[in-house]
Short mmCIF file of C-alpha atoms in Angstrom, two decimals:
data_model
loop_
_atom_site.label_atom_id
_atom_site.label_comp_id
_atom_site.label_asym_id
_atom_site.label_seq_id
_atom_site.Cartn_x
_atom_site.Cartn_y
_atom_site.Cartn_z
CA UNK A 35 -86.26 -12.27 122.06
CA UNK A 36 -86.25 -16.37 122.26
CA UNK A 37 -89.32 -17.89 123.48
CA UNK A 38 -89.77 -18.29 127.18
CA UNK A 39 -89.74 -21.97 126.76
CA UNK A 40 -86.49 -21.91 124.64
CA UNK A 41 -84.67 -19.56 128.00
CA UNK A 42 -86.32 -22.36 130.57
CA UNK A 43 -85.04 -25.09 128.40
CA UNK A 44 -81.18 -23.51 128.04
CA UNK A 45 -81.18 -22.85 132.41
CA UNK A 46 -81.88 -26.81 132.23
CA UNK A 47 -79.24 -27.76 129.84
CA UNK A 48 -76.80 -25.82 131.89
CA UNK A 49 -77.13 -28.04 135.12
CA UNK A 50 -77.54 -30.77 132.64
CA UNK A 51 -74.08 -32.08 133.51
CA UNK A 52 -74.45 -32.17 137.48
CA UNK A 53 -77.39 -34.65 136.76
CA UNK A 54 -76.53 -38.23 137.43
CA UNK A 55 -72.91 -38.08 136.50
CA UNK A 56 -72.41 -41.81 135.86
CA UNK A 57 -75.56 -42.35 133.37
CA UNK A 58 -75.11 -39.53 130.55
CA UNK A 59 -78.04 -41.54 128.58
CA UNK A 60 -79.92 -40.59 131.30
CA UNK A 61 -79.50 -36.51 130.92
CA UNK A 62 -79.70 -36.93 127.33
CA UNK A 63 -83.33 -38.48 127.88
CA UNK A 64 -84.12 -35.87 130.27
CA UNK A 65 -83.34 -32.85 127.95
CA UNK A 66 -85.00 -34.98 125.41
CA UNK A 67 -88.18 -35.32 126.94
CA UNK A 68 -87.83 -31.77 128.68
CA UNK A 69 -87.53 -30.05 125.04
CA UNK A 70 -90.95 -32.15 124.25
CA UNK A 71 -92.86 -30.99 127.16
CA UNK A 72 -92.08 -27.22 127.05
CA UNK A 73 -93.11 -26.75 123.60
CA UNK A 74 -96.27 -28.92 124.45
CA UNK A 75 -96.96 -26.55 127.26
CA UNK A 76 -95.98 -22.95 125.13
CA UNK A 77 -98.84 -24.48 122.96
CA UNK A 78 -101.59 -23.46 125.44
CA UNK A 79 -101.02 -19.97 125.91
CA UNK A 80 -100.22 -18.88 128.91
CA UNK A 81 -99.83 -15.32 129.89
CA UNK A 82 -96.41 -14.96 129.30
CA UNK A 83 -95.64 -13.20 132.94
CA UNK A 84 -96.21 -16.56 134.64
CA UNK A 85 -94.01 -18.31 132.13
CA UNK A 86 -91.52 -15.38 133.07
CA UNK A 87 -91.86 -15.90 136.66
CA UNK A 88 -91.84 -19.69 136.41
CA UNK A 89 -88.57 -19.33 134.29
CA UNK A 90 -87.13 -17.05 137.61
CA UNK A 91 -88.28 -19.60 139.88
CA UNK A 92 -86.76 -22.46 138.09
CA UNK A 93 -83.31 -20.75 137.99
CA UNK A 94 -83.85 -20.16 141.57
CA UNK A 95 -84.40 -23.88 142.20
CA UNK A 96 -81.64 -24.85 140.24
CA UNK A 97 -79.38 -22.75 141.89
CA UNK A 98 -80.20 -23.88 145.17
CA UNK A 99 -80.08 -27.72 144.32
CA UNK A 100 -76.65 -27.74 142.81
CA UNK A 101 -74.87 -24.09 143.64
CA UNK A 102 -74.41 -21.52 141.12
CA UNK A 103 -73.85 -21.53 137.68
CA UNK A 104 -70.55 -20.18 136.50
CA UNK A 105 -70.75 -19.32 132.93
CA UNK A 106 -67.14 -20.79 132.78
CA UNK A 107 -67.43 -23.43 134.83
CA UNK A 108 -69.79 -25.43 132.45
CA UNK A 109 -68.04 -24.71 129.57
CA UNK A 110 -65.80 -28.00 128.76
CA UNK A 111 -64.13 -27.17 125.19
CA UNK A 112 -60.64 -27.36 124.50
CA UNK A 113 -58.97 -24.73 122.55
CA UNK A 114 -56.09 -25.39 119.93
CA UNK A 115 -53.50 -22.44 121.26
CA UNK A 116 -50.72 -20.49 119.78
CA UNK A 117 -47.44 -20.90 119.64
CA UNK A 118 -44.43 -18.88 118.66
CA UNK A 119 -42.85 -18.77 115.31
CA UNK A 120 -42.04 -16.48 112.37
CA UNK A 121 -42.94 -16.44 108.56
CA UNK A 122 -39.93 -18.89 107.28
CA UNK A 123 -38.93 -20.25 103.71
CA UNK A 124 -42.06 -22.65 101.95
CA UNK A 125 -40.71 -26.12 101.25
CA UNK A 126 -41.45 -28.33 98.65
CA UNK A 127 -42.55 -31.81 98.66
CA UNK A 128 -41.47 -34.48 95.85
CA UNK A 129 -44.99 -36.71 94.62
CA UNK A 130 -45.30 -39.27 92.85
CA UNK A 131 -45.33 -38.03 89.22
CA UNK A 132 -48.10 -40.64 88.08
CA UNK A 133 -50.32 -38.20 90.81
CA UNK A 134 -49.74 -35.11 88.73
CA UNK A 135 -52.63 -33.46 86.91
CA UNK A 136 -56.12 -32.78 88.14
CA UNK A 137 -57.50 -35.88 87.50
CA UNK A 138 -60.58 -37.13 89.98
CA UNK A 139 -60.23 -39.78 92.86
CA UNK A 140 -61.67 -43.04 91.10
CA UNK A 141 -63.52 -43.82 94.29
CA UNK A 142 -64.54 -40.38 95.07
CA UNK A 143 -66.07 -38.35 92.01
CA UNK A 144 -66.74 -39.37 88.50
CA UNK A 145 -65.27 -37.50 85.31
CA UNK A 146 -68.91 -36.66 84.79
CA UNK A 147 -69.28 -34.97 88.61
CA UNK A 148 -66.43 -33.03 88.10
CA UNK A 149 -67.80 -31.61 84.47
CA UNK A 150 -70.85 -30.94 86.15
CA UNK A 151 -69.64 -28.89 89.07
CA UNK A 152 -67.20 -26.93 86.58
CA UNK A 153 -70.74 -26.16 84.62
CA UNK A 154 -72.14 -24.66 88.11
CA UNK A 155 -69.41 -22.86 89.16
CA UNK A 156 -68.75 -21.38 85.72
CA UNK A 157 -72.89 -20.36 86.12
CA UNK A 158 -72.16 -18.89 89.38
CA UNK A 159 -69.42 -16.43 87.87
CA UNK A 160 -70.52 -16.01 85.18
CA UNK A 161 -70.52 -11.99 85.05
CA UNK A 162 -73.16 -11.22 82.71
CA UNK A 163 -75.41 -12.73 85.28
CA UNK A 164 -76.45 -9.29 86.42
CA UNK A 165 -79.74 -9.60 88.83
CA UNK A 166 -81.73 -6.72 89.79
CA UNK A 167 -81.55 -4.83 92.50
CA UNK A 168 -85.39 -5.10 93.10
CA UNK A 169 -85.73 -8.53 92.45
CA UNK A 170 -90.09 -8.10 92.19
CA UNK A 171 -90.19 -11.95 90.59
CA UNK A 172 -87.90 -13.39 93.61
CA UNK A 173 -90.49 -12.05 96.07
CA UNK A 174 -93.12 -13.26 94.50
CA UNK A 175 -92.04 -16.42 94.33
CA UNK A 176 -91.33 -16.45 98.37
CA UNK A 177 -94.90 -15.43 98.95
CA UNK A 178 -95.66 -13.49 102.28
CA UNK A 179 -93.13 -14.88 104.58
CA UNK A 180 -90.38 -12.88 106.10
CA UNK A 181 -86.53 -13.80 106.62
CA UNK A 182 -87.10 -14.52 110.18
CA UNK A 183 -90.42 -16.52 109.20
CA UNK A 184 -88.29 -18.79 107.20
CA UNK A 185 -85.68 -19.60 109.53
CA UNK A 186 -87.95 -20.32 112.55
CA UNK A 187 -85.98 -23.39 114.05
CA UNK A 188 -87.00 -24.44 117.30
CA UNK A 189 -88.10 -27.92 117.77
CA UNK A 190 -85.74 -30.46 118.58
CA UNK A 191 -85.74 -33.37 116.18
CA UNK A 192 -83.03 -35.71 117.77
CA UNK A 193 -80.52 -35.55 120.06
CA UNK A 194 -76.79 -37.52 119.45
CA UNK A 195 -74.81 -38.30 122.55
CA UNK A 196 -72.24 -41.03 121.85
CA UNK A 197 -69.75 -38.55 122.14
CA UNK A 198 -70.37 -37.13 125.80
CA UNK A 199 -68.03 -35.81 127.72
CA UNK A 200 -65.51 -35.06 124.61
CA UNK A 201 -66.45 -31.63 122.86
CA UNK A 202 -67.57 -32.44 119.23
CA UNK A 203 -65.40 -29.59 117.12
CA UNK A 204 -66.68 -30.00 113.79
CA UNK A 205 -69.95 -31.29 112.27
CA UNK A 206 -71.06 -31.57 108.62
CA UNK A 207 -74.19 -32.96 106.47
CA UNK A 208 -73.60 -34.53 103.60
CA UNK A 209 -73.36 -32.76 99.98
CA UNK A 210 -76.89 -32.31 98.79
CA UNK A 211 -78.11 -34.47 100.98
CA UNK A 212 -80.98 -34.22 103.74
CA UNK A 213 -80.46 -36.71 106.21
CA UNK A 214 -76.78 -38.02 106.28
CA UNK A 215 -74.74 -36.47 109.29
CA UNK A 216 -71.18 -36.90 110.28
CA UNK A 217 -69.13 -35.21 113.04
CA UNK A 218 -65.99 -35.95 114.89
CA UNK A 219 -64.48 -35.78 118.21
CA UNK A 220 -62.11 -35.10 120.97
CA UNK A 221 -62.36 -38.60 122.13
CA UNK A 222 -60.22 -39.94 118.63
CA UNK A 223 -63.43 -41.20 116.94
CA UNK A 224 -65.90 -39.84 114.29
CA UNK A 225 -69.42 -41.10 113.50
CA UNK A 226 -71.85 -40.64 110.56
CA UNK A 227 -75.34 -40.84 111.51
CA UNK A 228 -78.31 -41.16 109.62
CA UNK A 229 -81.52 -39.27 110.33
CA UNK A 230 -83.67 -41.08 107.91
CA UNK A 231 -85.75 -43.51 108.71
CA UNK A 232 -86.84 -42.57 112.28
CA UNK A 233 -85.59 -42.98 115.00
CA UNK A 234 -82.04 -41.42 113.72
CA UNK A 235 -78.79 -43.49 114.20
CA UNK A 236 -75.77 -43.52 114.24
CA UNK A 237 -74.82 -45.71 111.16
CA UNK A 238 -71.51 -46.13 111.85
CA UNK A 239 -68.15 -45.16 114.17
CA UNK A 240 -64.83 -44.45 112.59
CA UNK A 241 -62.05 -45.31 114.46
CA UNK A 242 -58.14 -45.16 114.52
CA UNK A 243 -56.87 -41.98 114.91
CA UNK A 244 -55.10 -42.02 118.45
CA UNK A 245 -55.64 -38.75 119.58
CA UNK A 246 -58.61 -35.84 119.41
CA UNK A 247 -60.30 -35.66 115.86
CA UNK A 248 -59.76 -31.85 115.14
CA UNK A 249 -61.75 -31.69 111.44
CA UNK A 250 -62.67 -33.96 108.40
CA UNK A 251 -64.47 -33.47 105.12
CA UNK A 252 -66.86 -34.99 103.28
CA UNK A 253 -66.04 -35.72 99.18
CA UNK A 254 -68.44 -34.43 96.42
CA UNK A 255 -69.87 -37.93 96.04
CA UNK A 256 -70.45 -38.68 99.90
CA UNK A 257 -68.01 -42.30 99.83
CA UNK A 258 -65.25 -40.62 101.27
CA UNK A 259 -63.90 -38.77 104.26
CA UNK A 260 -60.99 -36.95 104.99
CA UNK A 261 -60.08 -36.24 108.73
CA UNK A 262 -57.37 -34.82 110.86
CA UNK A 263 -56.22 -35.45 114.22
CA UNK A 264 -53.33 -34.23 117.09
CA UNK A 265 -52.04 -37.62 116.60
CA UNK A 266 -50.17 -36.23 113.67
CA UNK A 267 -52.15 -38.15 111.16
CA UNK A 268 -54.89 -38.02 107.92
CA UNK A 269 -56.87 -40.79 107.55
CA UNK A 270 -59.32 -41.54 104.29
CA UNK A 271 -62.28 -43.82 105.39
CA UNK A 272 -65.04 -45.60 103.25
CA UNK A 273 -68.44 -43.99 104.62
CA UNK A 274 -70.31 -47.22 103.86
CA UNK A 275 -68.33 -49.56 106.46
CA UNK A 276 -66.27 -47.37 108.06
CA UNK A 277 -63.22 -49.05 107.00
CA UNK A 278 -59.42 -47.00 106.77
CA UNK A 279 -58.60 -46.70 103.15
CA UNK A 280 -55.14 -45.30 103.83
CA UNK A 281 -53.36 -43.31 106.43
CA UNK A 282 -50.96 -40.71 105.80
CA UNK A 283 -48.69 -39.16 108.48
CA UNK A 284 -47.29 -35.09 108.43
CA UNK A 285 -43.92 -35.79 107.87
CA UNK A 286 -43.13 -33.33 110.30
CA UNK A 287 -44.84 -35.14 113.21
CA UNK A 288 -46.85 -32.14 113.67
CA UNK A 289 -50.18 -32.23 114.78
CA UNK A 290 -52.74 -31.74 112.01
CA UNK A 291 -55.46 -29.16 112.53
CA UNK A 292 -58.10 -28.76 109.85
CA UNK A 293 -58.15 -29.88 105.93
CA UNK A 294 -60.77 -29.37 103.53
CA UNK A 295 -60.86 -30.98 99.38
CA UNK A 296 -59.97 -29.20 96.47
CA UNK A 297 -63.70 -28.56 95.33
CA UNK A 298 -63.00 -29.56 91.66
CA UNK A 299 -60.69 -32.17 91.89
CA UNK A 300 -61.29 -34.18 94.86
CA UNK A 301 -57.94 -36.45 94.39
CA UNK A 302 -56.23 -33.24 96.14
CA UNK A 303 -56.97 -32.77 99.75
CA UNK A 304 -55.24 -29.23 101.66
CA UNK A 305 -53.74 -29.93 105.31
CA UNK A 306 -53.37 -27.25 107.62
CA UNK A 307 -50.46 -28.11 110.71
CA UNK A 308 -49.35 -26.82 114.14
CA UNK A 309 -46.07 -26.11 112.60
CA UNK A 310 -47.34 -23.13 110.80
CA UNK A 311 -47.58 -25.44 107.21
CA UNK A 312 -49.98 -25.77 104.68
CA UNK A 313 -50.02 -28.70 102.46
CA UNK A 314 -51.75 -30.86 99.40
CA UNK A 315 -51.99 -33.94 99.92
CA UNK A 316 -52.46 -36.61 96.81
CA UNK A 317 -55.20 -38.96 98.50
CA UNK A 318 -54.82 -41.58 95.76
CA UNK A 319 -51.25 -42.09 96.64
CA UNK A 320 -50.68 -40.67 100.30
CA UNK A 321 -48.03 -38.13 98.53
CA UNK A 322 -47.00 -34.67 99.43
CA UNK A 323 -47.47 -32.62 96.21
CA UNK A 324 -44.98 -30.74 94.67
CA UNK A 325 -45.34 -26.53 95.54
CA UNK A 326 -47.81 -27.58 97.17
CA UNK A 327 -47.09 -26.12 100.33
CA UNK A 328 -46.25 -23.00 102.16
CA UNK A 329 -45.90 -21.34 105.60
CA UNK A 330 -47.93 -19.18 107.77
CA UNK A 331 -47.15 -16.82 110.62
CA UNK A 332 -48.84 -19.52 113.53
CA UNK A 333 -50.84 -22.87 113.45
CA UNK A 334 -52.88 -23.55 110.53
CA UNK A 335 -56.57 -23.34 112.22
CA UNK A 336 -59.44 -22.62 109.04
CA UNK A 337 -59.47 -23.49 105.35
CA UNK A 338 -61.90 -22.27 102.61
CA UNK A 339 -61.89 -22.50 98.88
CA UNK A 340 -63.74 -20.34 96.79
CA UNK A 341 -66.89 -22.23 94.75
CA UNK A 342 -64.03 -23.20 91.92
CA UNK A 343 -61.17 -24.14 93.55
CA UNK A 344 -59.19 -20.95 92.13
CA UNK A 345 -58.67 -19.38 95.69
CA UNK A 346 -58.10 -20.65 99.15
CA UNK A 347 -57.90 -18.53 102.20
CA UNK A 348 -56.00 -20.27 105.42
CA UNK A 349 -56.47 -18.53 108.94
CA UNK A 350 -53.97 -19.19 111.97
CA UNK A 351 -54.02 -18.07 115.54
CA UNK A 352 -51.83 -15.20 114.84
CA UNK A 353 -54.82 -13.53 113.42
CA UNK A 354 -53.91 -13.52 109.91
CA UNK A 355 -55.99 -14.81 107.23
CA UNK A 356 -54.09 -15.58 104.06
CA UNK A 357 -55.26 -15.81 99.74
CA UNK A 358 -53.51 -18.62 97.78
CA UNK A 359 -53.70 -18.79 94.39
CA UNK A 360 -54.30 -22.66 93.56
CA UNK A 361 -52.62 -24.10 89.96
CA UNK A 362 -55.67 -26.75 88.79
CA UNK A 363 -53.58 -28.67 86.80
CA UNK A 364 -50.64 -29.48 88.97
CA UNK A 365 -51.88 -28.58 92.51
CA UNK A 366 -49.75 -25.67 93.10
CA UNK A 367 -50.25 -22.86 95.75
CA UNK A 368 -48.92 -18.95 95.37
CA UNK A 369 -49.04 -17.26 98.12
CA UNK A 370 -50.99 -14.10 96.51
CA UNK A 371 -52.71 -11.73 99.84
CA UNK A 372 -51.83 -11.37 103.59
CA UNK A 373 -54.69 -9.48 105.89
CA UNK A 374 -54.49 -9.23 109.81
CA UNK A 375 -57.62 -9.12 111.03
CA UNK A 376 -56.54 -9.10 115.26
CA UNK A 377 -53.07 -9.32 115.94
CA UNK A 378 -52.60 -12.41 118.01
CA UNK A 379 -56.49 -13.35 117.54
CA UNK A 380 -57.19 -17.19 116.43
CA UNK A 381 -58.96 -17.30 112.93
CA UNK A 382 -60.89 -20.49 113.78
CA UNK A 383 -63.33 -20.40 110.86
CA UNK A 384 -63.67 -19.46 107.44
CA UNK A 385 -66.75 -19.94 105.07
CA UNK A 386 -66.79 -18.81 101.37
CA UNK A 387 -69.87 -17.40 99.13
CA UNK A 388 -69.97 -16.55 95.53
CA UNK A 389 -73.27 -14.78 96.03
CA UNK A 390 -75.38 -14.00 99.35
CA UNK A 391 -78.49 -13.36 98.13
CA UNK A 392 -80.47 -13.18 94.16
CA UNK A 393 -80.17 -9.23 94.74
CA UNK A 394 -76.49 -9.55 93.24
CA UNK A 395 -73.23 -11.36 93.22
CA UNK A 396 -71.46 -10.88 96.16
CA UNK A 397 -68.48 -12.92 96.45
CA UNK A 398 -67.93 -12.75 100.70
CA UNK A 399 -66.04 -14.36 103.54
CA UNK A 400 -67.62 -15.38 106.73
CA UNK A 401 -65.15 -15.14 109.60
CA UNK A 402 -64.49 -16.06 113.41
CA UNK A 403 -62.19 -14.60 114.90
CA UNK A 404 -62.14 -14.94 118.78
CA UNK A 405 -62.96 -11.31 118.80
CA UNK A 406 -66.76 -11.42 120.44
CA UNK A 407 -67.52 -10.36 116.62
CA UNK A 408 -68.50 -12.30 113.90
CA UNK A 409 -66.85 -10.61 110.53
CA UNK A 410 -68.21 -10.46 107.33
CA UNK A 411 -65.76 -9.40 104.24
CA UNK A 412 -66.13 -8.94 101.05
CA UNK A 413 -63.70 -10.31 98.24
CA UNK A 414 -62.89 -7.41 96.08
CA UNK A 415 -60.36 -9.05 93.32
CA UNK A 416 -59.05 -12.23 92.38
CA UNK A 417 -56.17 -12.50 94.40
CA UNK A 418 -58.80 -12.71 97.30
CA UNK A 419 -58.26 -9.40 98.87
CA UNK A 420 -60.82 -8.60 101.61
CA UNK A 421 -62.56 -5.85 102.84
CA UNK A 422 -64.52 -5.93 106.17
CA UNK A 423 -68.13 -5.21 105.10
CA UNK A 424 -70.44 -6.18 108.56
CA UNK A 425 -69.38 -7.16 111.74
CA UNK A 426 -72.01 -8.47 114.62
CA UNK A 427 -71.79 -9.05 118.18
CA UNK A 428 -71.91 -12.34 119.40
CA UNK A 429 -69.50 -14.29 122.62
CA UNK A 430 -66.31 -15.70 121.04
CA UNK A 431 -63.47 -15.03 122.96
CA UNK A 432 -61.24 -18.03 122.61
CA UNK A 433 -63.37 -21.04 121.36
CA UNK A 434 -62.63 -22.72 118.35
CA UNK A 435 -66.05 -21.51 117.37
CA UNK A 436 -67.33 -22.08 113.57
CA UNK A 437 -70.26 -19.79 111.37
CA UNK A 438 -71.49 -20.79 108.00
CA UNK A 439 -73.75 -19.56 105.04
CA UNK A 440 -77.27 -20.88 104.62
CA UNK A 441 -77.47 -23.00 101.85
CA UNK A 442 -79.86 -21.88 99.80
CA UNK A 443 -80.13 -18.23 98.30
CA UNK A 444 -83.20 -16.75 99.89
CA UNK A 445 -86.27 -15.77 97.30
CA UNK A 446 -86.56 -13.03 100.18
CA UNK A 447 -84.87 -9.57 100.49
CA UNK A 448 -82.33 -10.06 102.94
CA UNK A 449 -79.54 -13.05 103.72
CA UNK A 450 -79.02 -14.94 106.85
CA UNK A 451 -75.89 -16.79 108.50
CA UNK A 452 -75.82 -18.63 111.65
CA UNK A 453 -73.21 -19.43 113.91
CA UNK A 454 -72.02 -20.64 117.31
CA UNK A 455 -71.36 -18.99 120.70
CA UNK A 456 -69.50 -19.40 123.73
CA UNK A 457 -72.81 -18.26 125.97
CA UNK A 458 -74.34 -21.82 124.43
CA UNK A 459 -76.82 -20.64 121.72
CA UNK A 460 -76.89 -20.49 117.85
CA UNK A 461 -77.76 -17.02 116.76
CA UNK A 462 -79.35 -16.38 112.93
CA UNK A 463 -78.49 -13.08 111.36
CA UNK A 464 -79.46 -11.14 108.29
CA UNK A 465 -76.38 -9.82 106.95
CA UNK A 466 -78.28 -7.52 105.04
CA UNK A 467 -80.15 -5.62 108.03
CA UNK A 468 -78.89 -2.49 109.14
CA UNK A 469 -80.23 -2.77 112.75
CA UNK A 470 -81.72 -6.00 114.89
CA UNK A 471 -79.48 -8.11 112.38
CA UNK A 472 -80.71 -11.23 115.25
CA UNK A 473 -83.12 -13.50 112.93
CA UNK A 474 -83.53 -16.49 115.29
CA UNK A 475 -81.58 -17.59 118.28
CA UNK A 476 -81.60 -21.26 119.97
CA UNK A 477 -81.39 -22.02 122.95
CA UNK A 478 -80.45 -25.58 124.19
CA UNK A 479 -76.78 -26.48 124.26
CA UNK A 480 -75.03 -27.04 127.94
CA UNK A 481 -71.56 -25.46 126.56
CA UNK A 482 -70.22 -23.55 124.58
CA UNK A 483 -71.74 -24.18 120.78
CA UNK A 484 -68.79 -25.25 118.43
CA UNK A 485 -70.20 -25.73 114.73
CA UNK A 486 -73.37 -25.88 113.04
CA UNK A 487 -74.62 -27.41 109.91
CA UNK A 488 -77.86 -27.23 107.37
CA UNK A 489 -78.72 -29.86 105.37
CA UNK A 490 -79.45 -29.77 101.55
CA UNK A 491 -82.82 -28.14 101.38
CA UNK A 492 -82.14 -26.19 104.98
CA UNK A 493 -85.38 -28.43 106.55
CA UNK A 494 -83.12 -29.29 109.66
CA UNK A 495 -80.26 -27.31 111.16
CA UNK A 496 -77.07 -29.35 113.72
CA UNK A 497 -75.22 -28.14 116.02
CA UNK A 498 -72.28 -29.44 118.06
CA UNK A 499 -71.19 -27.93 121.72
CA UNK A 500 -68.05 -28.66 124.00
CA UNK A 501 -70.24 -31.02 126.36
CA UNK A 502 -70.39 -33.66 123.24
CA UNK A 503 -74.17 -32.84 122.58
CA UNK A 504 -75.10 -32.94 118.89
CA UNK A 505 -78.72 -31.54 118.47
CA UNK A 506 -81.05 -31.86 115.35
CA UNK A 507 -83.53 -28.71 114.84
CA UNK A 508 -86.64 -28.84 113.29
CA UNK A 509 -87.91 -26.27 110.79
CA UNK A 510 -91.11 -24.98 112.40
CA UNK A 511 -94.51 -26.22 110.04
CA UNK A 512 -96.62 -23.65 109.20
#
């Protein structure tokens, strides 16, 4: 169960929003400094039935000052929704031919980057890696502390609100790094913020796009960003200034939806539209590439390669989650696997895993669904067939709600995820537990909680709700 001071601090951020609606800085303060004083005050150690009863009367209070709190009501997300359509002929897009071949994006990833991913990934499949199942050196190494030891988040670190008011879909840290943060919003804009040295700031404000900022992606190398928006548009922007590098419209006017980079060649970037297409994208020359593309059975919502580039699974909001088979050397996709996980259902995440855990290699998908579930499957062949493997409860009905995989394989026996919720927490599981699979839960949010993101060495966790709140948690020190 969370800490009494965690459940007093999530009634507050619920009637957050009726606080001084014309000076947001203001409830952002307040939460601020509320989060400070309640751990202060758990400190002393009170018996926890007055800090039960204090948490009754405070809900009470509430209540009474600004009327009662529909769990609906203070939920302000917006949903992409279906649409009708059926599974229709792939089309092919001419490029460039001087953009063929898998060479990297100049500004993006050195030759030498690229060789030394291809060296990891090739370690991470490597199948005469065969660990133990008893792993006695692992647990060794991790000493005495348990899974739900090491993933004791609670304390805020910061709190980002330049994006009140407009939900804040996606969020994302920087690769292999600890304190770079970037996230983007409903309100057209994205910002990268920096959390190192204090106080964190936001560094800089990307703007251009002329409608909601649905996703984005950060390169290997950090200098670039991909994004998509409704207004039908992906734009590639210098992290440093902020500055447009090029803008490249769907040729189908469609609004774009989600896009993610080609892990091993980041010159290739894969758009996902509301007109049911998939596409790569050339960034170096703005270019459509050929067989590049194909069509699913409703709007492109989640993409996810696997750790080299080999497979990439697209879900829509038909409920289907599709395998493509992905040509290295001249950016081709093959449609290879087709697997309906709810009929009708949006698939509005997807998070790939070569292994889980140092017990053994696992390759698994990580999946949200809209189905009060979130669905873990295992890949059982390489044409990315899936097989459900774990399911656990958590309230997703018809948020665009997004899990992931912690970072680093644990030393410990076990494996944790953690993911967003409609009922405004971020829940920590151990996909490896057969019962109480709950590791951690935080409590904080106002709305609905849309994404979350570790940093490199999992020392602070962010997540992103529909109120436009962007919280940095602190690892508890032990």
């Amino acid at each position: 169960m969370a800490a009494v001071w965690q459940q007093v601090l999530a009634v507050d951020a619920r009637y957050n929003a009726y606080r001084t609606p014309t000076f947001p800085q203001f409830r952002t303060q307040y939460i601020r400094r509320r989060s400070q004083l309640l751990r202060e005050n758990a400190k002393c150690g009170f018996e926890p039935g007055l800090r039960r009863q204090y948490l009754r009367l405070r809900s009470q209070l509430l209540a009474l000052r600004y009327g009662p709190l529909s769990e609906q009501s203070s939920f302000r997300a917006s949903s992409v929704r279906s649409s009708r359509t059926t599974l229709d002929r792939m089309e092919d897009f001419e490029e460039d031919p001087r953009a063929q071949g898998a060479r990297g994006h100049r500004r993006s990833v050195s030759r030498g980057s690229y060789q030394l991913q291809a060296q990891m990934n090739r370690a991470v499949y490597d199948e005469s890696l065969v660990p133990t199942s008893v792993a006695e050196a692992s647990r060794a190494m991790a000493g005495d502390t348990t899974l739900s030891e090491n993933y004791a988040f609670a304390g805020m670190h910061h709190i980002f609100d330049q994006h009140v008011d407009s939900a804040v879909p996606r969020l994302q840290f920087a690769n292999d790094d600890k304190h770079l943060l970037a996230c983007c919003s409903l309100d057209g804009t994205l910002s990268i913020m920096t959390l190192s040295p204090s106080p964190p700031t936001v560094k800089v404000t990307l703007k251009g796009h002329g409608g909601p900022v649905t996703d984005f992606a950060w390169s290997l190398s950090n200098d670039i960003i991909v994004s998509t928006s409704l207004d039908g548009t992906l734009r590639i922007w210098n992290t440093e200034d902020g500055r447009c590098i090029r803008e490249v419209r769907d040729p189908e006017s469609s609004e774009l939806l989600c896009c993610t980079f080609q892990p091993m060649n980041n010159n290739l970037t894969v758009v996902g539209n509301s007109k049911h297409h998939l596409q790569v994208v050339n960034i170096s020359t703005g270019k459509k590439v050929k067989g590049g593309s194909s069509k699913l059975t409703g709007r492109v919502l989640s993409l996810s390669f696997d750790a080299p580039g080999r497979i990439l699974w697209a879900g829509d909001d038909r409920g289907s989650i599709f395998s493509f088979l992905f040509d290295m050397a001249t950016g081709k996709l093959t449609k290879a696997k087709r697997l309906v996980v709810s009929e009708g259902s949006s698939i509005c995440s997807i998070s790939a895993r070569s292994w889980i855990s140092r017990e053994a290699r696992d390759p698994s998908l990580l999946i949200n669904a809209c189905v009060n579930k979130l669905l873990l499957y295992r890949v059982v062949d390489n044409d990315g067939t899936l097989q459900l493997k774990r399911s656990f409860p958590i309230q997703h009905g018809s948020q665009l709600v997004h899990s992931i995989f912690c970072p680093l394989m644990s030393f410990r026996q076990g494996a944790c995820v953690v993911t967003g919720s409609e009922d405004a927490c971020v829940y920590f599981f151990d996909v490896e537990r057969n019962t109480k699979a709950i590791v951690n839960k935080l409590q904080g949010h106002g709305g609905p909680v849309l994404d979350v993101s570790f940093n490199c060495d999992e020392s602070l966790l962010a997540s992103a709700d529909s109120t436009g709140m962007v919280i940095i948690w602190r690892r508890e020190q032990k």
